[in-house]
Coordinates of C-alpha atoms and ligand atoms in Angstrom, one line a residue:
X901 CA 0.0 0.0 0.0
X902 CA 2.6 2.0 0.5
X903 CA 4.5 1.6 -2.7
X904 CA 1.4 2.3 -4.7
X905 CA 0.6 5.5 -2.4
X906 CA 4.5 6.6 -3.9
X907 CA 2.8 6.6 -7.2
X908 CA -0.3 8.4 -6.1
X909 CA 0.6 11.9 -5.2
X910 CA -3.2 13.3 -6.3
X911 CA -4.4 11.5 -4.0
X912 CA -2.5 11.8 -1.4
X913 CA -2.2 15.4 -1.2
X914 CA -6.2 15.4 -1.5
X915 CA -6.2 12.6 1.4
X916 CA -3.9 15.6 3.5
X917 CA -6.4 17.9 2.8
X918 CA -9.1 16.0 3.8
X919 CA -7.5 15.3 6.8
X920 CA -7.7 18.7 7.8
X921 CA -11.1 19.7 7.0
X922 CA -13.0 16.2 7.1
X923 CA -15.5 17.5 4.4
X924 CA -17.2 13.7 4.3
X925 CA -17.4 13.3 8.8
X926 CA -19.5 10.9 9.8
X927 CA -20.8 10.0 6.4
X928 CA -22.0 6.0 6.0
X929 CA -19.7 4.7 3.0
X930 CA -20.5 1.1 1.1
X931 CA -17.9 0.4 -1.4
X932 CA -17.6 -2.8 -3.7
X933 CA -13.8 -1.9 -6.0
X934 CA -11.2 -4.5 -6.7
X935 CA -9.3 -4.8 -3.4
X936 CA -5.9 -3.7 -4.4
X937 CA -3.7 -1.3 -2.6
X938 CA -4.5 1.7 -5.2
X939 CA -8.2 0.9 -4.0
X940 CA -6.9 0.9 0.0
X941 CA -5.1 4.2 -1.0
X942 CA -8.8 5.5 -2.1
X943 CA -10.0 4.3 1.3
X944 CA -7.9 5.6 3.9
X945 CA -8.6 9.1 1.7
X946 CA -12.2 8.2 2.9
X947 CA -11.6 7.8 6.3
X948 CA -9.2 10.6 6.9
X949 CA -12.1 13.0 5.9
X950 CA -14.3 11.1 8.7
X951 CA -15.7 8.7 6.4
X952 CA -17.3 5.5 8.2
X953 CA -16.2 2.9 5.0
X954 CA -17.2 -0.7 4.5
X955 CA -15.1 -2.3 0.8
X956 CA -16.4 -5.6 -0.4
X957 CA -14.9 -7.0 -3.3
X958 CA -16.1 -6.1 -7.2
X959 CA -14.8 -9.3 -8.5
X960 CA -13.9 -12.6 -6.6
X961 CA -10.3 -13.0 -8.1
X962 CA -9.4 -9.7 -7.8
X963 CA -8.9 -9.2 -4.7
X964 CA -5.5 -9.1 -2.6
X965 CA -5.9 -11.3 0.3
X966 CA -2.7 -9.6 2.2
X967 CA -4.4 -5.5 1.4
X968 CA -7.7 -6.9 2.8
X969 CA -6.2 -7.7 6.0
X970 CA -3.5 -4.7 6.3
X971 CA -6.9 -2.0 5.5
X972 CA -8.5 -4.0 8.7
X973 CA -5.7 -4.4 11.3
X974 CA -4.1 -0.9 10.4
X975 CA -6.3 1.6 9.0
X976 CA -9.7 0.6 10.6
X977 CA -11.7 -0.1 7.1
X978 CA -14.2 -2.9 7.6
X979 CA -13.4 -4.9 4.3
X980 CA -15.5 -8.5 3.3
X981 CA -13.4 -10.1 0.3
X982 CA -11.9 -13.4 -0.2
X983 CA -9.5 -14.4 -2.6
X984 CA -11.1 -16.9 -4.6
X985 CA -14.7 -16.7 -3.1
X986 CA -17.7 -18.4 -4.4
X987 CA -20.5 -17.0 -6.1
X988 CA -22.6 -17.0 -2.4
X989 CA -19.4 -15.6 -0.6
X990 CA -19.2 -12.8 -3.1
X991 CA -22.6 -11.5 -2.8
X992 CA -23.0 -12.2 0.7
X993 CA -19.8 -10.2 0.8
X994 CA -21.2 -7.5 -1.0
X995 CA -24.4 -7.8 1.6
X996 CA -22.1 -7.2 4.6
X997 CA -20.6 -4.0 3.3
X998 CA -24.6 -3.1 2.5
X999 CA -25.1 -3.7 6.0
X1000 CA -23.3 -0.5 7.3
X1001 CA -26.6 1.4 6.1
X1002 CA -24.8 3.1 3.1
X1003 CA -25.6 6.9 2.6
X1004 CA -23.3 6.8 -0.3
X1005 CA -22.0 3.7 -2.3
X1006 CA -19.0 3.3 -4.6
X1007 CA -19.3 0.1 -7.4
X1008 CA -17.3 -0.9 -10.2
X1009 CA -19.7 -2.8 -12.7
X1010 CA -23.1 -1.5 -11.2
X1011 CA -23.6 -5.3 -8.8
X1012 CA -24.0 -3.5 -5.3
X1013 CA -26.3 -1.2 -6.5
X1014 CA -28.4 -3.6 -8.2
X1015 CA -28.1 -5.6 -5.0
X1016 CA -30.0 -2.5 -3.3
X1017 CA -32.8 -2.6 -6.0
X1018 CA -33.3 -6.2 -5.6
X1019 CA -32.3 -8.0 -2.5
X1020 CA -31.5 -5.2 -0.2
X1021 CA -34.1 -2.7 -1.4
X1022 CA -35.1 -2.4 2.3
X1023 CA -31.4 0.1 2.3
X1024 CA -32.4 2.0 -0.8
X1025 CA -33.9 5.1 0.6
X1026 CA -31.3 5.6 3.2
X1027 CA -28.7 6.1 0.2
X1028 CA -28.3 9.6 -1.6
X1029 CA -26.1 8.9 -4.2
X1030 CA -23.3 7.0 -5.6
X1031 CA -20.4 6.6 -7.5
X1032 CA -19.7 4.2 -10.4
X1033 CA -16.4 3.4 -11.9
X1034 CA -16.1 1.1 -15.1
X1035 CA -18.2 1.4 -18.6
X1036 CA -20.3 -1.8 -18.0
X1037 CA -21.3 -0.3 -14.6
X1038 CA -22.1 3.0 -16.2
X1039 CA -24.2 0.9 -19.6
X1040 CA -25.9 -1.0 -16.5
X1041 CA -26.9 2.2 -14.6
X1042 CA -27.9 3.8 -18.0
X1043 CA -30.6 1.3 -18.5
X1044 CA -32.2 0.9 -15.1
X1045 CA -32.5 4.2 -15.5
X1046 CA -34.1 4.5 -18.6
X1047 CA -36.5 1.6 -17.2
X1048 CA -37.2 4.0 -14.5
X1049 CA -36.0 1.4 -12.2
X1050 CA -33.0 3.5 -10.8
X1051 CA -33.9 5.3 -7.4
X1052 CA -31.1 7.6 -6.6
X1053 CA -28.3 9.8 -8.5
X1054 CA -25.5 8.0 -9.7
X1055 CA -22.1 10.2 -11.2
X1056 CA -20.7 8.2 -13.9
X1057 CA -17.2 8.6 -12.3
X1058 CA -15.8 6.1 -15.2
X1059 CA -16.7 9.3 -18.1
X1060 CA -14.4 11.7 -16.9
X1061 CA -11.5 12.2 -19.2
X1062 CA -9.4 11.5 -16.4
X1063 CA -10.4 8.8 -16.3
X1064 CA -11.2 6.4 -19.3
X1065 CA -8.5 8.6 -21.3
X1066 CA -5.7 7.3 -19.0
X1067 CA -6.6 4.3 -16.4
X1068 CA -9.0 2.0 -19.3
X1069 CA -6.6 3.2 -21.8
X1070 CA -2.3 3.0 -20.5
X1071 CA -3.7 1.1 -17.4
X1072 CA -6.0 -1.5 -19.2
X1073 CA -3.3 -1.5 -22.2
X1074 CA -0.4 -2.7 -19.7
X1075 CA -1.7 -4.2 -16.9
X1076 CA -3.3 -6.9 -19.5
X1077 CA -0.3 -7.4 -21.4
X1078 CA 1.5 -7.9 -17.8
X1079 CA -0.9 -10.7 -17.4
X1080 CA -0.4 -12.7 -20.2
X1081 CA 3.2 -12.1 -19.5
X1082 CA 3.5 -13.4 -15.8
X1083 CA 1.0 -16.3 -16.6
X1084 CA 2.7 -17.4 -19.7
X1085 CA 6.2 -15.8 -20.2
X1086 CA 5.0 -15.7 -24.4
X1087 CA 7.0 -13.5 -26.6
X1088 CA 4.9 -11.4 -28.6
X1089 CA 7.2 -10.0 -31.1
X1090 CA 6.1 -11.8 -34.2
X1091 CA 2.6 -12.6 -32.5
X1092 CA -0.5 -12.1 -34.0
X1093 CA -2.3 -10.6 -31.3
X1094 CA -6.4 -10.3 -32.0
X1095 CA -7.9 -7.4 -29.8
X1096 CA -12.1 -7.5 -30.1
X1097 CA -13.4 -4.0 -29.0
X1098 CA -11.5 -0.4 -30.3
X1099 CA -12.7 1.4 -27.3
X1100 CA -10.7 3.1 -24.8
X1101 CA -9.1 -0.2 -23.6
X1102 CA -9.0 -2.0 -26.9
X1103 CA -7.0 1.3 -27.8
X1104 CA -4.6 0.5 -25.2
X1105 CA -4.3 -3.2 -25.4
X1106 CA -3.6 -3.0 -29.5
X1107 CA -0.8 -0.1 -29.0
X1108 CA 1.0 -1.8 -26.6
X1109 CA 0.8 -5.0 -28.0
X1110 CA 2.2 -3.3 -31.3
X1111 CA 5.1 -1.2 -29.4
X1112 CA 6.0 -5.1 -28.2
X1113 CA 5.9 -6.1 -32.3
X1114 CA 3.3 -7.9 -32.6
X1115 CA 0.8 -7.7 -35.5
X1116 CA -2.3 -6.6 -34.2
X1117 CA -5.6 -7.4 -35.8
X1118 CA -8.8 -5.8 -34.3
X1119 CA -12.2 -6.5 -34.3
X1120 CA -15.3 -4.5 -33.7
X1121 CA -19.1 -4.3 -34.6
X1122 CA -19.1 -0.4 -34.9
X1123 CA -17.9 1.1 -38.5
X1124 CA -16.6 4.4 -36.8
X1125 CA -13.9 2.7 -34.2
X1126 CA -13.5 -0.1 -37.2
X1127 CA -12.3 2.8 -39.7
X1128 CA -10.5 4.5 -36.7
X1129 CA -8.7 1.1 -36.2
X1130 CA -7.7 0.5 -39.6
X1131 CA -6.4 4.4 -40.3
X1132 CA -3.8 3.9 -37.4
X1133 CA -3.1 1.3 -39.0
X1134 CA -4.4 -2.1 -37.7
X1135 CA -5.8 -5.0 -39.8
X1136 CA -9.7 -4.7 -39.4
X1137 CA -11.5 -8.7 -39.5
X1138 CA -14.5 -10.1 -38.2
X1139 CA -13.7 -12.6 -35.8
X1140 CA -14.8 -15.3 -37.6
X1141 CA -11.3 -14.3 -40.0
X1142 CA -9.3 -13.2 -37.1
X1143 CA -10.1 -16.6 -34.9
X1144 CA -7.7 -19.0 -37.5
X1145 CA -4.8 -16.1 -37.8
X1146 CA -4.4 -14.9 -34.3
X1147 CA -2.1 -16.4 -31.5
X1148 CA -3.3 -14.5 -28.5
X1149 CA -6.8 -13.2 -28.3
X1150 CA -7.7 -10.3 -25.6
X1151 CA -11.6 -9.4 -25.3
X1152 CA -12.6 -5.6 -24.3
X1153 CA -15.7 -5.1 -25.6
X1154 CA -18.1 -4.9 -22.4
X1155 CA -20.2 -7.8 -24.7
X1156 CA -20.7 -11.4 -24.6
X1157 CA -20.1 -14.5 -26.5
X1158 CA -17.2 -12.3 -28.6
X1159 CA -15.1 -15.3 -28.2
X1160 CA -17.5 -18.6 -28.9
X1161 CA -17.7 -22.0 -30.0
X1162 CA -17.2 -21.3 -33.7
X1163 CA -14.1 -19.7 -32.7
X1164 CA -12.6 -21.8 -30.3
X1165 CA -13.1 -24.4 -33.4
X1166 CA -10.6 -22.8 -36.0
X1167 CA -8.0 -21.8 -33.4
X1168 CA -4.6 -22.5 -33.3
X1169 CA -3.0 -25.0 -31.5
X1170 CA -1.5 -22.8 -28.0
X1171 CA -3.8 -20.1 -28.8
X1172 CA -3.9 -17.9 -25.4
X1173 CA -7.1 -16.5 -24.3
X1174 CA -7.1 -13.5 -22.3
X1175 CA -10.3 -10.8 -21.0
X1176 CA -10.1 -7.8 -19.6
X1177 CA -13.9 -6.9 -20.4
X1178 CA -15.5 -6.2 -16.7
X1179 CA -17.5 -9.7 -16.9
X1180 CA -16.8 -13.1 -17.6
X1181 CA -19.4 -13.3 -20.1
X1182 CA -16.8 -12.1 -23.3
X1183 CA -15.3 -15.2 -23.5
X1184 CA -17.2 -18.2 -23.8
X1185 CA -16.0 -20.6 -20.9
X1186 CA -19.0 -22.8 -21.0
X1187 CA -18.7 -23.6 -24.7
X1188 CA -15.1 -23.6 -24.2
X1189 CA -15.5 -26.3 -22.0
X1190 CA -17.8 -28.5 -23.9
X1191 CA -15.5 -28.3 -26.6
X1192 CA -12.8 -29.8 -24.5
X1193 CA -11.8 -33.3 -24.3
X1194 CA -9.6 -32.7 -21.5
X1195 CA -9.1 -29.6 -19.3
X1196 CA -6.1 -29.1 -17.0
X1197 CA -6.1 -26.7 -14.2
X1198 CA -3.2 -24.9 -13.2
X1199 CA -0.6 -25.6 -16.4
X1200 CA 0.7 -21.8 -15.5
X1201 CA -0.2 -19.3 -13.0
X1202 CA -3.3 -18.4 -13.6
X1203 CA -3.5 -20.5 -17.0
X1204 CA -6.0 -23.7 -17.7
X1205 CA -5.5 -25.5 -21.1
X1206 CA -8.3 -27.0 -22.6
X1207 CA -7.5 -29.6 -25.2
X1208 CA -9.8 -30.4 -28.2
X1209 CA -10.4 -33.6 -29.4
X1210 CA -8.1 -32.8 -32.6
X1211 CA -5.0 -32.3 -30.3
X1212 CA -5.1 -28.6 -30.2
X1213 CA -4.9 -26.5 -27.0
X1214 CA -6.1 -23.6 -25.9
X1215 CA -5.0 -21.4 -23.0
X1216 CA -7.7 -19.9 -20.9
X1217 CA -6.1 -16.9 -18.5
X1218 CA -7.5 -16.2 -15.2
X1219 CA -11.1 -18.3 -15.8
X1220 CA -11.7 -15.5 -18.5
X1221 CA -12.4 -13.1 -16.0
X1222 CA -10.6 -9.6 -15.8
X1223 CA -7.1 -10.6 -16.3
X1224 CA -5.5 -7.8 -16.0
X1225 CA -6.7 -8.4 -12.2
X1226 CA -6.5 -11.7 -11.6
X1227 CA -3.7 -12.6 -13.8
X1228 CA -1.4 -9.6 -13.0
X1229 CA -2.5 -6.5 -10.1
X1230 CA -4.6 -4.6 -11.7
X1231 CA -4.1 -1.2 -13.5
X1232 CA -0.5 0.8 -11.5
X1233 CA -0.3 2.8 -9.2
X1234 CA 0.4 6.4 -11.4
X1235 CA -2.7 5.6 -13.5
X1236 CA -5.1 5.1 -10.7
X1237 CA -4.3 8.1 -9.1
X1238 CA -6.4 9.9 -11.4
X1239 CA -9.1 7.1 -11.4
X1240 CA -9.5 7.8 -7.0
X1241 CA -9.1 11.3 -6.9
X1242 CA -12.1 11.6 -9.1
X1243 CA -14.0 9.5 -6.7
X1244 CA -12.9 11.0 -3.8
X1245 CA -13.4 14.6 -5.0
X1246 CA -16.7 14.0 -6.3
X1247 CA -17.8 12.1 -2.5
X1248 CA -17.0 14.7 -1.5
X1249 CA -18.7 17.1 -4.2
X1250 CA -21.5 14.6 -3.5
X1251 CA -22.4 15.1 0.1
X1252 CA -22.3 18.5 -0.7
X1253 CA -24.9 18.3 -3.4
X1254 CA -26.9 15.6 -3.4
X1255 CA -29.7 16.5 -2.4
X1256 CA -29.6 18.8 -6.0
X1257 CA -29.7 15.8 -8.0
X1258 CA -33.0 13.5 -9.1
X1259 CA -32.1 9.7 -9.3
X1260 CA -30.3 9.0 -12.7
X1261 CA -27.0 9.2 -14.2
X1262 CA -25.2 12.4 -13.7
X1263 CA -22.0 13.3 -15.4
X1264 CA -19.1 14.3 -13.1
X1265 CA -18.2 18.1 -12.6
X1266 CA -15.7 19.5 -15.4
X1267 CA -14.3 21.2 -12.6
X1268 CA -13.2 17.9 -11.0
X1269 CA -11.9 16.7 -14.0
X1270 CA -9.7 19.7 -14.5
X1271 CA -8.3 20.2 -11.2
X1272 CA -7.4 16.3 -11.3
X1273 CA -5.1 16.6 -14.6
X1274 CA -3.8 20.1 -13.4
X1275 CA -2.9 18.3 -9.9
X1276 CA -1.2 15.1 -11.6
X1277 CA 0.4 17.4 -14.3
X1278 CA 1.6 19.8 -11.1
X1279 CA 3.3 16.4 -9.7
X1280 CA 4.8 15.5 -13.1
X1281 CA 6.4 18.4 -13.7
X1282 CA 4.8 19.4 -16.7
X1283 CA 4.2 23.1 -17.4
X1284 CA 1.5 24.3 -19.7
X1285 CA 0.7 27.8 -21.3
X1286 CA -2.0 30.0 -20.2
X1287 CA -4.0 32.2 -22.9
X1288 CA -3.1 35.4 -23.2
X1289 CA -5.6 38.3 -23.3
X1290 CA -6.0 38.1 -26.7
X1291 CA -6.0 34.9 -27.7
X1292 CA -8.8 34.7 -25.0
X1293 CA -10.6 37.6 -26.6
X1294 CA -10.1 35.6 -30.0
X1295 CA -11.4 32.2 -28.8
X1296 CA -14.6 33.9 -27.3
X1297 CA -15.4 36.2 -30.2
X1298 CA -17.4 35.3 -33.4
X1299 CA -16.3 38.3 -35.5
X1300 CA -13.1 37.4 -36.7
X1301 CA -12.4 36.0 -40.1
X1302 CA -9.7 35.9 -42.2
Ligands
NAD1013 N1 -9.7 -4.6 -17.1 C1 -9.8 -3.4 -16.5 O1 -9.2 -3.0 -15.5 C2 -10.8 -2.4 -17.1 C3 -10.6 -1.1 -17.0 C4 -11.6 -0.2 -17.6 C5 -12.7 -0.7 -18.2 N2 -12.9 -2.1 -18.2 C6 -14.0 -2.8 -18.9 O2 -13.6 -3.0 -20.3 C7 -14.7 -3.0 -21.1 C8 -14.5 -2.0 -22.3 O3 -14.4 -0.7 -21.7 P1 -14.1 0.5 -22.7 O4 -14.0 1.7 -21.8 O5 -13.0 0.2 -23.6 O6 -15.5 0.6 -23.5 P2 -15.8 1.2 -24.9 O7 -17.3 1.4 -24.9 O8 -14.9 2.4 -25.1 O9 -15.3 0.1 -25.9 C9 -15.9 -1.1 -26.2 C10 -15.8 -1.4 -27.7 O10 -16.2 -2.7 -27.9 C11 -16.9 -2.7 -29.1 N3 -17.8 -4.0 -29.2 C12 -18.9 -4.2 -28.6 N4 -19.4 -5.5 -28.9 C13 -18.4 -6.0 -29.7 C14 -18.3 -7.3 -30.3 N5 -19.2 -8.2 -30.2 N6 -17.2 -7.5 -31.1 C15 -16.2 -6.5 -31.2 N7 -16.3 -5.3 -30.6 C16 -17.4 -5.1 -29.9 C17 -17.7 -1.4 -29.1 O11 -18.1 -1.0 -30.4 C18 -16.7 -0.5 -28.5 O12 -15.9 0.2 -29.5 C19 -15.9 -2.7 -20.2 O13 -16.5 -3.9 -19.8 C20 -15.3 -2.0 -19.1 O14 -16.1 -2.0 -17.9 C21 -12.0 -3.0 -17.7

């Protein structure tokens, strides 16, 4: 926790700040975020402004065992998460953080709150408002709200530019390349590496994956990030082309099935599956498994190979869920610094607020976002030009031609 916190300097000067006034005291906090140290950094922020925070975990194999326990025995946060847990133990995790009587939540991928709409609805009116982090959370929220079935204000955190710009971008990009790395020590030079989705983390997966030489093909269902894709210079292929040619396959899309039977079938043999989508829905693991003849648990860290009946194999990383957190540890430090400081600043924006906002999906301050990048750019180092009087003058006026 501390090494991250080295690489978080946002944060931490907004956790010393909140220290001193404690703009979110006594405030009833249920969070469910990957337990990582950059997500124990977030919470002893929390609690220095006089937060009362319970964490539960936003994936089961996310979560570091070792942070769970240092967040209890040193710094106070009640956290339920298990290395590993079942499907039960992971929502009766999630139910135990619910259980503080939340007056603002935190998710990442939209389960806790759904949680308070179904099982827990008894908690729903005691909560104000919350914060979501990831896309699939924000898609999620977007429709129980348009079904009218979403009873508070949530700020789509993840739509900041601090945000999905950097963390699903350079984070996503190489934290999920690090994961096929430590689970399978492959070269990619020479690769064919087959990213499906050209959003903000396909974006980073395919760059990276190309700075490490291998030949990237994409694949995508919307013509705009297709054309995109294939301008910077990727080959473009529907999977059904892309499945035969590609040696390691990453899914990003926030979709399901993107990897399926009719895929697995054409595959070459040692083909490594990897997906960094927020659910373990891209990837296909039950048609995966009927395909298999044999599966073997454990061949690698984190890697099961499933054989075919023709002899081929095919490498499954981290179950197909988020392997970028269960394969490798998550997103660093320097990224996520951006990610938390938008969370925290908008709590905090939040309990001032809230009570301004109908229940729906509400964008995050531009003020937030701006102080955030001037902050991180402050601890970089980097030094930017302010307009002059003129140029401002030009930029607000309609009048001038050529
Ligand atoms: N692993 C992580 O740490 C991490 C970090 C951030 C976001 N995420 C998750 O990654 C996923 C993608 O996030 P994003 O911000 O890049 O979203 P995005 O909306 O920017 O990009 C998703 C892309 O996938 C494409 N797509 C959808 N269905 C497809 C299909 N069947 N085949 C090919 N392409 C398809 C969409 O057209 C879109 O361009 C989400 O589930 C998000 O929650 C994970």
């Amino acid at each position: 926790m501390e090494w991250a916190e080295r690489s978080m300097p946002v944060l931490r000067q907004i956790r010393e700040r909140f220290a001193a006034q404690r703009p979110v005291e006594g405030v009833r906090v249920a969070a469910c975020m990957h337990v990582t140290t950059e997500t124990a950094v977030l919470m002893r922020t929390l609690v220095a402004g006089g937060a009362v925070v319970r964490l539960c975990a936003s994936n089961p194999l996310s979560t570091q065992d070792d942070t769970a326990a240092a967040l209890v025995a040193a710094y106070g946060v009640s956290v339920f998460a298990r290395h590993g847990v079942d499907r039960d133990g992971y929502y009766a995790h999630i139910d135990a953080a619910l259980d503080v009587g939340p007056e603002f939540v935190f998710d990442d991928g939209c389960d806790l709150v759904n949680q308070l709409h179904t099982s827990r609805s008894e908690l729903r009116d005691g909560v104000r408002a919350g914060c979501e982090e990831t896309t699939t959370g924000v898609i999620r929220l977007r429709q129980m709200a348009a079904d009218g079935a979403l009873a508070f204000p949530v700020v789509a955190v993840n739509d900041t530019d601090t945000k999905h710009m950097f963390d699903n971008r350079y984070g996503t990009g190489q934290s999920t390349l690090d994961a096929i790395f430590r689970s399978t020590n492959t070269l990619l030079a020479g690769k064919t590496v087959v990213v499906g989705g050209y959003g903000y983390c396909g974006k980073g997966v395919a760059s990276r994956a190309r700075g490490m030489g291998a030949n990237v093909v994409v694949t995508e269902i919307d013509p705009v990030k297709a054309l995109d894709a294939t301008m910077e210079g990727f080959s473009v292929l529907p999977m059904a082309a892309a499945a035969g040619v590609g040696d390691v396959f990453v899914t990003v899309t926030g979709n399901r099935d993107v990897l399926r039977a009719e895929h697995f079938a054409v595959m070459k043999d040692g083909a490594l599956l990897a997906n960094s989508g927020h659910f373990d829905v891209e990837i296909d693991v039950l048609a995966l498994d009927a395909a298999a003849e044999t599966v073997t648990r454990g061949v690698r860290p984190n890697t099961d190979e499933y054989r075919m009946a023709d002899g081929r194999r095919l490498m499954l990383i981290a179950e197909g869920r988020l392997a970028n957190l269960g394969a490798a540890e998550g997103h660093p430090a320097a990224v996520m610094d951006m990610s938390f400081a938008d969370q925290a600043l908008t709590l905090e924006w939040l309990v001032a607020k809230y009570a301004d906002l109908t229940p729906g999906v509400h964008e995050v301050p531009e003020a937030i976002d701006a102080e955030v990048a001037r902050l991180k750019l402050e601890a970089m180092g980097v030094t930017i030009d302010t307009l002059t009087p003129a140029q401002a003058d030009y930029l607000s006026s309609w009048q001038y031609g050529s």
